[in-house]
Amino acid sequence: MKATATANPRILEWEGVLNARDTGGIPAATGTIRRGALVRSGVLNGLTPAGVEALTEHGVRTVIDVRAADEIADHWDRYPLREHPIVGYRNLSFTAGHDERMRDQVRAVYAAAQSREEINRLDLDNHRDGIAAIVAAIADAPPGGVLIHCHAGKDRTGLVVALTLSAIGVSDEDIADDYALSQLVLDELVREWFAYIGAAASEQGRLRALADPSRDAMLGTLDHLHQRYGGAQAYLLGAGVTEAQLARLLARLVDADGSSQA
């Protein structure tokens, strides 16, 4: 998908953060997602005071950081929302509940992956408990907007948001469109990622292909979700999310009258 930030009102240009956008305005089965209810972004470490102000003025009151503890520890001293007076912070790792005895085997499978879709499918299969816990936390968050982020805000965040949207009746096509918006800043995200992981020049071509959040990659991922698990609700319920939490998720995110205002 090719677009510009000014062409899409859901893009949030907050100073010091990449890949921030609001899911408000996306149609769901029974209405439209409220603006400000569910926001996604890259890591918030670089947020300036103006960026923090924009985040709070947008209505964000809960931040859920889905990175692993070791990622957070590397730069925790630079995280601007550690003790914010009105924005609560939670760390719920995407990989929580993973069987550590299988770590080497899982890493080998990921290392052999040839496409973003393949990695997304592996993540759905291997990190079900973590994904479900994050979606449950969105449902149970205090009043106000919820922001989800990982490092780049496209892969782990992308799957959490995809499951959340699918569970409240957003179409696969609209989920894939939202996912692909990360392509607007992909070059910058990839440069930052390569620097962060110290990617060897010989590996950068393959890694960039794996990083591409294409619409087709998400459509294939959602097809896997439906075929293997029976859809998002069944996937989440099977990992411990309750029917009551799914109902709260719907009530929290969707305006039944079709309005997208928070």
PDB file of C-alpha atoms in Angstrom:
ATOM      1  CA  MET A   1       0.000   0.000   0.000  1.00  0.00           C
ATOM      2  CA  LYS A   2       1.354   3.417  -0.955  1.00  0.00           C
ATOM      3  CA  ALA A   3       0.048   6.512   0.734  1.00  0.00           C
ATOM      4  CA  THR A   4       1.152   9.643   2.492  1.00  0.00           C
ATOM      5  CA  ALA A   5       0.657  10.551   6.115  1.00  0.00           C
ATOM      6  CA  THR A   6      -1.506  13.536   5.191  1.00  0.00           C
ATOM      7  CA  ALA A   7      -3.793  11.300   3.108  1.00  0.00           C
ATOM      8  CA  ASN A   8      -4.853   9.239   6.119  1.00  0.00           C
ATOM      9  CA  PRO A   9      -6.327  10.968   9.185  1.00  0.00           C
ATOM     10  CA  ARG A  10      -5.516   7.956  11.351  1.00  0.00           C
ATOM     11  CA  ILE A  11      -1.775   8.641  11.141  1.00  0.00           C
ATOM     12  CA  LEU A  12      -0.547  10.307  14.353  1.00  0.00           C
ATOM     13  CA  GLU A  13       2.496  12.518  13.935  1.00  0.00           C
ATOM     14  CA  TRP A  14       3.685  12.591  17.535  1.00  0.00           C
ATOM     15  CA  GLU A  15       7.146  14.032  17.982  1.00  0.00           C
ATOM     16  CA  GLY A  16       9.716  11.352  18.737  1.00  0.00           C
ATOM     17  CA  VAL A  17       7.811   8.188  17.824  1.00  0.00           C
ATOM     18  CA  LEU A  18       7.510   6.266  14.563  1.00  0.00           C
ATOM     19  CA  ASN A  19       4.533   4.388  13.173  1.00  0.00           C
ATOM     20  CA  ALA A  20       1.845   5.810  15.439  1.00  0.00           C
ATOM     21  CA  ARG A  21      -1.747   5.568  14.286  1.00  0.00           C
ATOM     22  CA  ASP A  22      -5.292   5.346  15.590  1.00  0.00           C
ATOM     23  CA  THR A  23      -7.628   2.489  14.701  1.00  0.00           C
ATOM     24  CA  GLY A  24     -10.597   4.847  15.030  1.00  0.00           C
ATOM     25  CA  GLY A  25     -12.856   4.942  12.000  1.00  0.00           C
ATOM     26  CA  ILE A  26     -12.313   1.342  10.926  1.00  0.00           C
ATOM     27  CA  PRO A  27     -15.699  -0.368  10.419  1.00  0.00           C
ATOM     28  CA  ALA A  28     -16.569  -3.317  12.643  1.00  0.00           C
ATOM     29  CA  ALA A  29     -19.501  -5.722  12.454  1.00  0.00           C
ATOM     30  CA  THR A  30     -21.785  -3.634  14.684  1.00  0.00           C
ATOM     31  CA  GLY A  31     -20.495  -0.094  14.179  1.00  0.00           C
ATOM     32  CA  THR A  32     -17.241   1.810  13.890  1.00  0.00           C
ATOM     33  CA  ILE A  33     -14.154   1.849  16.101  1.00  0.00           C
ATOM     34  CA  ARG A  34     -14.023   4.921  18.308  1.00  0.00           C
ATOM     35  CA  ARG A  35     -11.243   7.383  17.671  1.00  0.00           C
ATOM     36  CA  GLY A  36      -8.786   7.341  20.549  1.00  0.00           C
ATOM     37  CA  ALA A  37      -9.915   3.966  21.890  1.00  0.00           C
ATOM     38  CA  LEU A  38      -7.073   1.830  20.469  1.00  0.00           C
ATOM     39  CA  VAL A  39      -3.779   3.296  19.290  1.00  0.00           C
ATOM     40  CA  ARG A  40      -0.687   1.500  17.998  1.00  0.00           C
ATOM     41  CA  SER A  41       2.882   2.722  17.654  1.00  0.00           C
ATOM     42  CA  GLY A  42       6.566   1.984  17.697  1.00  0.00           C
ATOM     43  CA  VAL A  43       8.631   2.209  20.868  1.00  0.00           C
ATOM     44  CA  LEU A  44       8.059   5.377  22.890  1.00  0.00           C
ATOM     45  CA  ASN A  45      11.616   5.918  24.157  1.00  0.00           C
ATOM     46  CA  GLY A  46      12.194   8.894  21.866  1.00  0.00           C
ATOM     47  CA  LEU A  47       9.007  10.786  22.701  1.00  0.00           C
ATOM     48  CA  THR A  48       9.730  14.442  23.352  1.00  0.00           C
ATOM     49  CA  PRO A  49       7.753  16.445  25.929  1.00  0.00           C
ATOM     50  CA  ALA A  50       5.610  17.658  23.017  1.00  0.00           C
ATOM     51  CA  GLY A  51       5.071  14.045  21.964  1.00  0.00           C
ATOM     52  CA  VAL A  52       4.028  13.026  25.468  1.00  0.00           C
ATOM     53  CA  GLU A  53       1.606  15.950  25.561  1.00  0.00           C
ATOM     54  CA  ALA A  54       0.116  14.912  22.211  1.00  0.00           C
ATOM     55  CA  LEU A  55      -0.295  11.347  23.471  1.00  0.00           C
ATOM     56  CA  THR A  56      -2.164  12.428  26.591  1.00  0.00           C
ATOM     57  CA  GLU A  57      -4.287  14.976  24.718  1.00  0.00           C
ATOM     58  CA  HIS A  58      -5.294  12.174  22.342  1.00  0.00           C
ATOM     59  CA  GLY A  59      -6.825  10.393  25.320  1.00  0.00           C
ATOM     60  CA  VAL A  60      -4.298   7.601  25.916  1.00  0.00           C
ATOM     61  CA  ARG A  61      -4.534   6.489  29.544  1.00  0.00           C
ATOM     62  CA  THR A  62      -2.978   3.015  29.352  1.00  0.00           C
ATOM     63  CA  VAL A  63       0.184   1.950  27.545  1.00  0.00           C
ATOM     64  CA  ILE A  64       0.801  -1.772  27.017  1.00  0.00           C
ATOM     65  CA  ASP A  65       4.393  -2.517  26.089  1.00  0.00           C
ATOM     66  CA  VAL A  66       4.594  -6.003  24.541  1.00  0.00           C
ATOM     67  CA  ARG A  67       8.387  -6.239  24.391  1.00  0.00           C
ATOM     68  CA  ALA A  68      10.387  -8.779  26.382  1.00  0.00           C
ATOM     69  CA  ALA A  69      11.939  -7.699  29.681  1.00  0.00           C
ATOM     70  CA  ASP A  70      15.498  -7.677  28.314  1.00  0.00           C
ATOM     71  CA  GLU A  71      14.506  -5.292  25.507  1.00  0.00           C
ATOM     72  CA  ILE A  72      12.950  -2.900  27.984  1.00  0.00           C
ATOM     73  CA  ALA A  73      15.890  -3.030  30.376  1.00  0.00           C
ATOM     74  CA  ASP A  74      18.294  -1.856  27.660  1.00  0.00           C
ATOM     75  CA  HIS A  75      16.770   1.629  27.539  1.00  0.00           C
ATOM     76  CA  TRP A  76      14.421   1.861  30.515  1.00  0.00           C
ATOM     77  CA  ASP A  77      16.147   5.042  31.726  1.00  0.00           C
ATOM     78  CA  ARG A  78      14.962   6.765  28.515  1.00  0.00           C
ATOM     79  CA  TYR A  79      11.342   5.622  28.697  1.00  0.00           C
ATOM     80  CA  PRO A  80       9.211   8.748  29.149  1.00  0.00           C
ATOM     81  CA  LEU A  81       6.125   7.159  30.752  1.00  0.00           C
ATOM     82  CA  ARG A  82       7.689   5.327  33.695  1.00  0.00           C
ATOM     83  CA  GLU A  83       5.813   7.304  36.350  1.00  0.00           C
ATOM     84  CA  HIS A  84       3.374   9.447  34.424  1.00  0.00           C
ATOM     85  CA  PRO A  85       0.611  10.990  36.557  1.00  0.00           C
ATOM     86  CA  ILE A  86      -2.306  10.028  34.277  1.00  0.00           C
ATOM     87  CA  VAL A  87      -0.984   7.346  31.887  1.00  0.00           C
ATOM     88  CA  GLY A  88      -0.620   3.862  33.328  1.00  0.00           C
ATOM     89  CA  TYR A  89       2.111   1.552  32.025  1.00  0.00           C
ATOM     90  CA  ARG A  90       1.997  -2.234  31.736  1.00  0.00           C
ATOM     91  CA  ASN A  91       4.519  -4.670  30.326  1.00  0.00           C
ATOM     92  CA  LEU A  92       2.907  -7.822  28.955  1.00  0.00           C
ATOM     93  CA  SER A  93       5.407  -9.714  26.870  1.00  0.00           C
ATOM     94  CA  PHE A  94       4.230 -11.050  23.525  1.00  0.00           C
ATOM     95  CA  THR A  95       6.275 -14.193  24.238  1.00  0.00           C
ATOM     96  CA  ALA A  96       4.902 -14.819  27.741  1.00  0.00           C
ATOM     97  CA  GLY A  97       4.044 -18.437  28.463  1.00  0.00           C
ATOM     98  CA  HIS A  98       6.441 -19.753  25.847  1.00  0.00           C
ATOM     99  CA  ASP A  99       8.033 -23.094  26.661  1.00  0.00           C
ATOM    100  CA  GLU A 100      11.684 -22.225  27.289  1.00  0.00           C
ATOM    101  CA  ARG A 101      12.692 -25.843  26.639  1.00  0.00           C
ATOM    102  CA  MET A 102      11.759 -25.285  22.997  1.00  0.00           C
ATOM    103  CA  ARG A 103      13.656 -22.006  22.594  1.00  0.00           C
ATOM    104  CA  ASP A 104      16.502 -23.279  20.395  1.00  0.00           C
ATOM    105  CA  GLN A 105      14.157 -25.301  18.189  1.00  0.00           C
ATOM    106  CA  VAL A 106      11.817 -22.335  17.742  1.00  0.00           C
ATOM    107  CA  ARG A 107      14.686 -19.978  16.949  1.00  0.00           C
ATOM    108  CA  ALA A 108      15.898 -22.356  14.256  1.00  0.00           C
ATOM    109  CA  VAL A 109      12.455 -22.416  12.642  1.00  0.00           C
ATOM    110  CA  TYR A 110      12.254 -18.613  12.697  1.00  0.00           C
ATOM    111  CA  ALA A 111      15.754 -18.314  11.250  1.00  0.00           C
ATOM    112  CA  ALA A 112      14.733 -20.490   8.300  1.00  0.00           C
ATOM    113  CA  ALA A 113      11.572 -18.494   7.544  1.00  0.00           C
ATOM    114  CA  GLN A 114      11.342 -17.018   4.054  1.00  0.00           C
ATOM    115  CA  SER A 115       8.426 -14.566   4.346  1.00  0.00           C
ATOM    116  CA  ARG A 116       6.649 -12.229   6.739  1.00  0.00           C
ATOM    117  CA  GLU A 117       3.518 -14.353   6.492  1.00  0.00           C
ATOM    118  CA  GLU A 118       5.445 -17.433   7.579  1.00  0.00           C
ATOM    119  CA  ILE A 119       6.783 -15.625  10.645  1.00  0.00           C
ATOM    120  CA  ASN A 120       3.342 -14.282  11.501  1.00  0.00           C
ATOM    121  CA  ARG A 121       1.907 -17.779  11.380  1.00  0.00           C
ATOM    122  CA  LEU A 122       4.698 -19.039  13.617  1.00  0.00           C
ATOM    123  CA  ASP A 123       3.958 -16.233  16.058  1.00  0.00           C
ATOM    124  CA  LEU A 124       0.274 -17.122  16.158  1.00  0.00           C
ATOM    125  CA  ASP A 125       1.131 -20.736  16.886  1.00  0.00           C
ATOM    126  CA  ASN A 126       3.945 -20.149  19.382  1.00  0.00           C
ATOM    127  CA  HIS A 127       2.788 -17.087  21.305  1.00  0.00           C
ATOM    128  CA  ARG A 128      -0.912 -17.680  21.797  1.00  0.00           C
ATOM    129  CA  ASP A 129      -0.798 -17.195  25.575  1.00  0.00           C
ATOM    130  CA  GLY A 130       1.022 -13.882  25.325  1.00  0.00           C
ATOM    131  CA  ILE A 131      -1.256 -12.529  22.596  1.00  0.00           C
ATOM    132  CA  ALA A 132      -4.367 -13.538  24.532  1.00  0.00           C
ATOM    133  CA  ALA A 133      -3.127 -11.912  27.745  1.00  0.00           C
ATOM    134  CA  ILE A 134      -2.526  -8.634  25.910  1.00  0.00           C
ATOM    135  CA  VAL A 135      -5.977  -8.639  24.311  1.00  0.00           C
ATOM    136  CA  ALA A 136      -7.517  -9.389  27.717  1.00  0.00           C
ATOM    137  CA  ALA A 137      -5.617  -6.439  29.181  1.00  0.00           C
ATOM    138  CA  ILE A 138      -7.070  -4.140  26.516  1.00  0.00           C
ATOM    139  CA  ALA A 139     -10.557  -5.288  27.505  1.00  0.00           C
ATOM    140  CA  ASP A 140      -9.855  -4.802  31.220  1.00  0.00           C
ATOM    141  CA  ALA A 141      -7.943  -1.509  31.055  1.00  0.00           C
ATOM    142  CA  PRO A 142      -9.177   1.516  33.037  1.00  0.00           C
ATOM    143  CA  PRO A 143     -11.273   4.103  31.173  1.00  0.00           C
ATOM    144  CA  GLY A 144      -9.482   5.952  28.379  1.00  0.00           C
ATOM    145  CA  GLY A 145      -7.528   5.088  25.288  1.00  0.00           C
ATOM    146  CA  VAL A 146      -5.138   2.126  25.145  1.00  0.00           C
ATOM    147  CA  LEU A 147      -1.857   2.266  23.226  1.00  0.00           C
ATOM    148  CA  ILE A 148      -0.068  -0.935  22.193  1.00  0.00           C
ATOM    149  CA  HIS A 149       3.583  -0.891  21.172  1.00  0.00           C
ATOM    150  CA  CYS A 150       6.578  -3.147  20.640  1.00  0.00           C
ATOM    151  CA  HIS A 151       9.795  -1.893  19.019  1.00  0.00           C
ATOM    152  CA  ALA A 152       8.814  -1.009  15.463  1.00  0.00           C
ATOM    153  CA  GLY A 153       5.073  -1.210  16.047  1.00  0.00           C
ATOM    154  CA  LYS A 154       4.416  -3.440  13.053  1.00  0.00           C
ATOM    155  CA  ASP A 155       5.007  -7.142  13.800  1.00  0.00           C
ATOM    156  CA  ARG A 156       4.140  -8.053  17.396  1.00  0.00           C
ATOM    157  CA  THR A 157       1.926  -5.000  17.690  1.00  0.00           C
ATOM    158  CA  GLY A 158       0.473  -5.806  14.276  1.00  0.00           C
ATOM    159  CA  LEU A 159      -0.609  -9.284  15.320  1.00  0.00           C
ATOM    160  CA  VAL A 160      -2.089  -8.126  18.628  1.00  0.00           C
ATOM    161  CA  VAL A 161      -4.075  -5.420  16.855  1.00  0.00           C
ATOM    162  CA  ALA A 162      -5.130  -7.851  14.117  1.00  0.00           C
ATOM    163  CA  LEU A 163      -6.489 -10.341  16.669  1.00  0.00           C
ATOM    164  CA  THR A 164      -8.220  -7.551  18.577  1.00  0.00           C
ATOM    165  CA  LEU A 165      -9.866  -6.141  15.472  1.00  0.00           C
ATOM    166  CA  SER A 166     -10.866  -9.550  14.140  1.00  0.00           C
ATOM    167  CA  ALA A 167     -12.427 -10.455  17.485  1.00  0.00           C
ATOM    168  CA  ILE A 168     -14.780  -7.460  17.280  1.00  0.00           C
ATOM    169  CA  GLY A 169     -15.844  -8.126  13.709  1.00  0.00           C
ATOM    170  CA  VAL A 170     -13.473  -6.068  11.568  1.00  0.00           C
ATOM    171  CA  SER A 171     -13.058  -7.625   8.122  1.00  0.00           C
ATOM    172  CA  ASP A 172      -9.847  -9.319   7.049  1.00  0.00           C
ATOM    173  CA  GLU A 173      -9.495  -6.749   4.259  1.00  0.00           C
ATOM    174  CA  ASP A 174      -9.689  -3.780   6.636  1.00  0.00           C
ATOM    175  CA  ILE A 175      -7.268  -5.411   9.062  1.00  0.00           C
ATOM    176  CA  ALA A 176      -4.812  -6.006   6.211  1.00  0.00           C
ATOM    177  CA  ASP A 177      -5.151  -2.383   5.089  1.00  0.00           C
ATOM    178  CA  ASP A 178      -4.339  -1.140   8.581  1.00  0.00           C
ATOM    179  CA  TYR A 179      -1.399  -3.539   8.893  1.00  0.00           C
ATOM    180  CA  ALA A 180       0.072  -2.380   5.588  1.00  0.00           C
ATOM    181  CA  LEU A 181       0.135   1.265   6.693  1.00  0.00           C
ATOM    182  CA  SER A 182       3.433   0.480   8.427  1.00  0.00           C
ATOM    183  CA  GLN A 183       4.930   0.500   4.927  1.00  0.00           C
ATOM    184  CA  LEU A 184       4.690   4.308   5.044  1.00  0.00           C
ATOM    185  CA  VAL A 185       7.675   4.384   7.403  1.00  0.00           C
ATOM    186  CA  LEU A 186       9.218   1.004   6.585  1.00  0.00           C
ATOM    187  CA  ASP A 187      12.527   2.325   5.273  1.00  0.00           C
ATOM    188  CA  GLU A 188      13.138   4.302   8.447  1.00  0.00           C
ATOM    189  CA  LEU A 189      12.015   1.425  10.641  1.00  0.00           C
ATOM    190  CA  VAL A 190      14.302  -1.014   8.840  1.00  0.00           C
ATOM    191  CA  ARG A 191      17.322   1.294   9.093  1.00  0.00           C
ATOM    192  CA  GLU A 192      16.731   1.715  12.824  1.00  0.00           C
ATOM    193  CA  TRP A 193      16.202  -2.046  13.267  1.00  0.00           C
ATOM    194  CA  PHE A 194      19.380  -2.970  11.422  1.00  0.00           C
ATOM    195  CA  ALA A 195      21.340  -0.579  13.614  1.00  0.00           C
ATOM    196  CA  TYR A 196      19.668  -1.954  16.744  1.00  0.00           C
ATOM    197  CA  ILE A 197      20.455  -5.624  15.963  1.00  0.00           C
ATOM    198  CA  GLY A 198      23.751  -5.010  14.174  1.00  0.00           C
ATOM    199  CA  ALA A 199      22.568  -6.752  11.002  1.00  0.00           C
ATOM    200  CA  ALA A 200      25.371  -7.957   8.741  1.00  0.00           C
ATOM    201  CA  ALA A 201      25.363  -6.477   5.240  1.00  0.00           C
ATOM    202  CA  SER A 202      25.062  -9.955   3.746  1.00  0.00           C
ATOM    203  CA  GLU A 203      21.815 -10.566   5.655  1.00  0.00           C
ATOM    204  CA  GLN A 204      20.112  -7.235   5.101  1.00  0.00           C
ATOM    205  CA  GLY A 205      18.355  -8.167   1.864  1.00  0.00           C
ATOM    206  CA  ARG A 206      16.708 -11.246   3.360  1.00  0.00           C
ATOM    207  CA  LEU A 207      15.843  -9.467   6.590  1.00  0.00           C
ATOM    208  CA  ARG A 208      14.253  -6.554   4.777  1.00  0.00           C
ATOM    209  CA  ALA A 209      11.996  -8.925   2.854  1.00  0.00           C
ATOM    210  CA  LEU A 210      10.976 -10.554   6.132  1.00  0.00           C
ATOM    211  CA  ALA A 211      10.203  -7.143   7.613  1.00  0.00           C
ATOM    212  CA  ASP A 212       7.731  -6.078   4.933  1.00  0.00           C
ATOM    213  CA  PRO A 213       4.217  -5.727   6.457  1.00  0.00           C
ATOM    214  CA  SER A 214       2.396  -6.362   3.218  1.00  0.00           C
ATOM    215  CA  ARG A 215      -1.348  -6.605   2.874  1.00  0.00           C
ATOM    216  CA  ASP A 216      -1.008 -10.106   1.402  1.00  0.00           C
ATOM    217  CA  ALA A 217       1.095 -11.252   4.365  1.00  0.00           C
ATOM    218  CA  MET A 218      -1.687 -10.295   6.774  1.00  0.00           C
ATOM    219  CA  LEU A 219      -4.410 -11.824   4.615  1.00  0.00           C
ATOM    220  CA  GLY A 220      -2.475 -15.098   4.595  1.00  0.00           C
ATOM    221  CA  THR A 221      -1.957 -14.860   8.353  1.00  0.00           C
ATOM    222  CA  LEU A 222      -5.678 -14.362   8.946  1.00  0.00           C
ATOM    223  CA  ASP A 223      -6.491 -17.279   6.668  1.00  0.00           C
ATOM    224  CA  HIS A 224      -4.250 -19.425   8.891  1.00  0.00           C
ATOM    225  CA  LEU A 225      -6.067 -18.072  11.942  1.00  0.00           C
ATOM    226  CA  HIS A 226      -9.449 -19.054  10.523  1.00  0.00           C
ATOM    227  CA  GLN A 227      -8.392 -22.428   9.143  1.00  0.00           C
ATOM    228  CA  ARG A 228      -6.423 -23.658  12.162  1.00  0.00           C
ATOM    229  CA  TYR A 229      -8.225 -22.011  15.082  1.00  0.00           C
ATOM    230  CA  GLY A 230     -11.702 -21.153  13.830  1.00  0.00           C
ATOM    231  CA  GLY A 231     -11.158 -17.407  13.982  1.00  0.00           C
ATOM    232  CA  ALA A 232     -10.003 -14.781  16.447  1.00  0.00           C
ATOM    233  CA  GLN A 233     -12.634 -15.328  19.115  1.00  0.00           C
ATOM    234  CA  ALA A 234     -12.021 -19.075  19.237  1.00  0.00           C
ATOM    235  CA  TYR A 235      -8.253 -18.486  19.304  1.00  0.00           C
ATOM    236  CA  LEU A 236      -8.549 -16.085  22.249  1.00  0.00           C
ATOM    237  CA  LEU A 237     -11.128 -18.104  24.186  1.00  0.00           C
ATOM    238  CA  GLY A 238      -8.934 -21.166  23.866  1.00  0.00           C
ATOM    239  CA  ALA A 239      -6.063 -19.271  25.506  1.00  0.00           C
ATOM    240  CA  GLY A 240      -7.977 -17.997  28.504  1.00  0.00           C
ATOM    241  CA  VAL A 241      -9.806 -14.866  27.372  1.00  0.00           C
ATOM    242  CA  THR A 242     -13.378 -14.964  28.695  1.00  0.00           C
ATOM    243  CA  GLU A 243     -16.664 -14.283  26.944  1.00  0.00           C
ATOM    244  CA  ALA A 244     -17.141 -11.351  29.329  1.00  0.00           C
ATOM    245  CA  GLN A 245     -13.799  -9.872  28.266  1.00  0.00           C
ATOM    246  CA  LEU A 246     -14.733 -10.179  24.600  1.00  0.00           C
ATOM    247  CA  ALA A 247     -17.974  -8.357  25.362  1.00  0.00           C
ATOM    248  CA  ARG A 248     -16.052  -5.611  27.191  1.00  0.00           C
ATOM    249  CA  LEU A 249     -13.638  -5.354  24.291  1.00  0.00           C
ATOM    250  CA  LEU A 250     -16.509  -4.772  21.887  1.00  0.00           C
ATOM    251  CA  ALA A 251     -18.182  -2.228  24.162  1.00  0.00           C
ATOM    252  CA  ARG A 252     -14.902  -0.411  24.712  1.00  0.00           C
ATOM    253  CA  LEU A 253     -13.851  -0.097  21.086  1.00  0.00           C
ATOM    254  CA  VAL A 254     -16.994   0.065  18.966  1.00  0.00           C
ATOM    255  CA  ASP A 255     -19.661   2.753  18.639  1.00  0.00           C
ATOM    256  CA  ALA A 256     -22.807   0.906  17.590  1.00  0.00           C
ATOM    257  CA  ASP A 257     -24.237   4.078  16.027  1.00  0.00           C
ATOM    258  CA  GLY A 258     -21.350   4.240  13.571  1.00  0.00           C
ATOM    259  CA  SER A 259     -19.702   7.286  15.128  1.00  0.00           C
ATOM    260  CA  SER A 260     -15.918   7.194  15.398  1.00  0.00           C
ATOM    261  CA  GLN A 261     -15.602   9.896  18.041  1.00  0.00           C
ATOM    262  CA  ALA A 262     -14.169   8.970  21.434  1.00  0.00           C
TER     263      ALA A 262
END
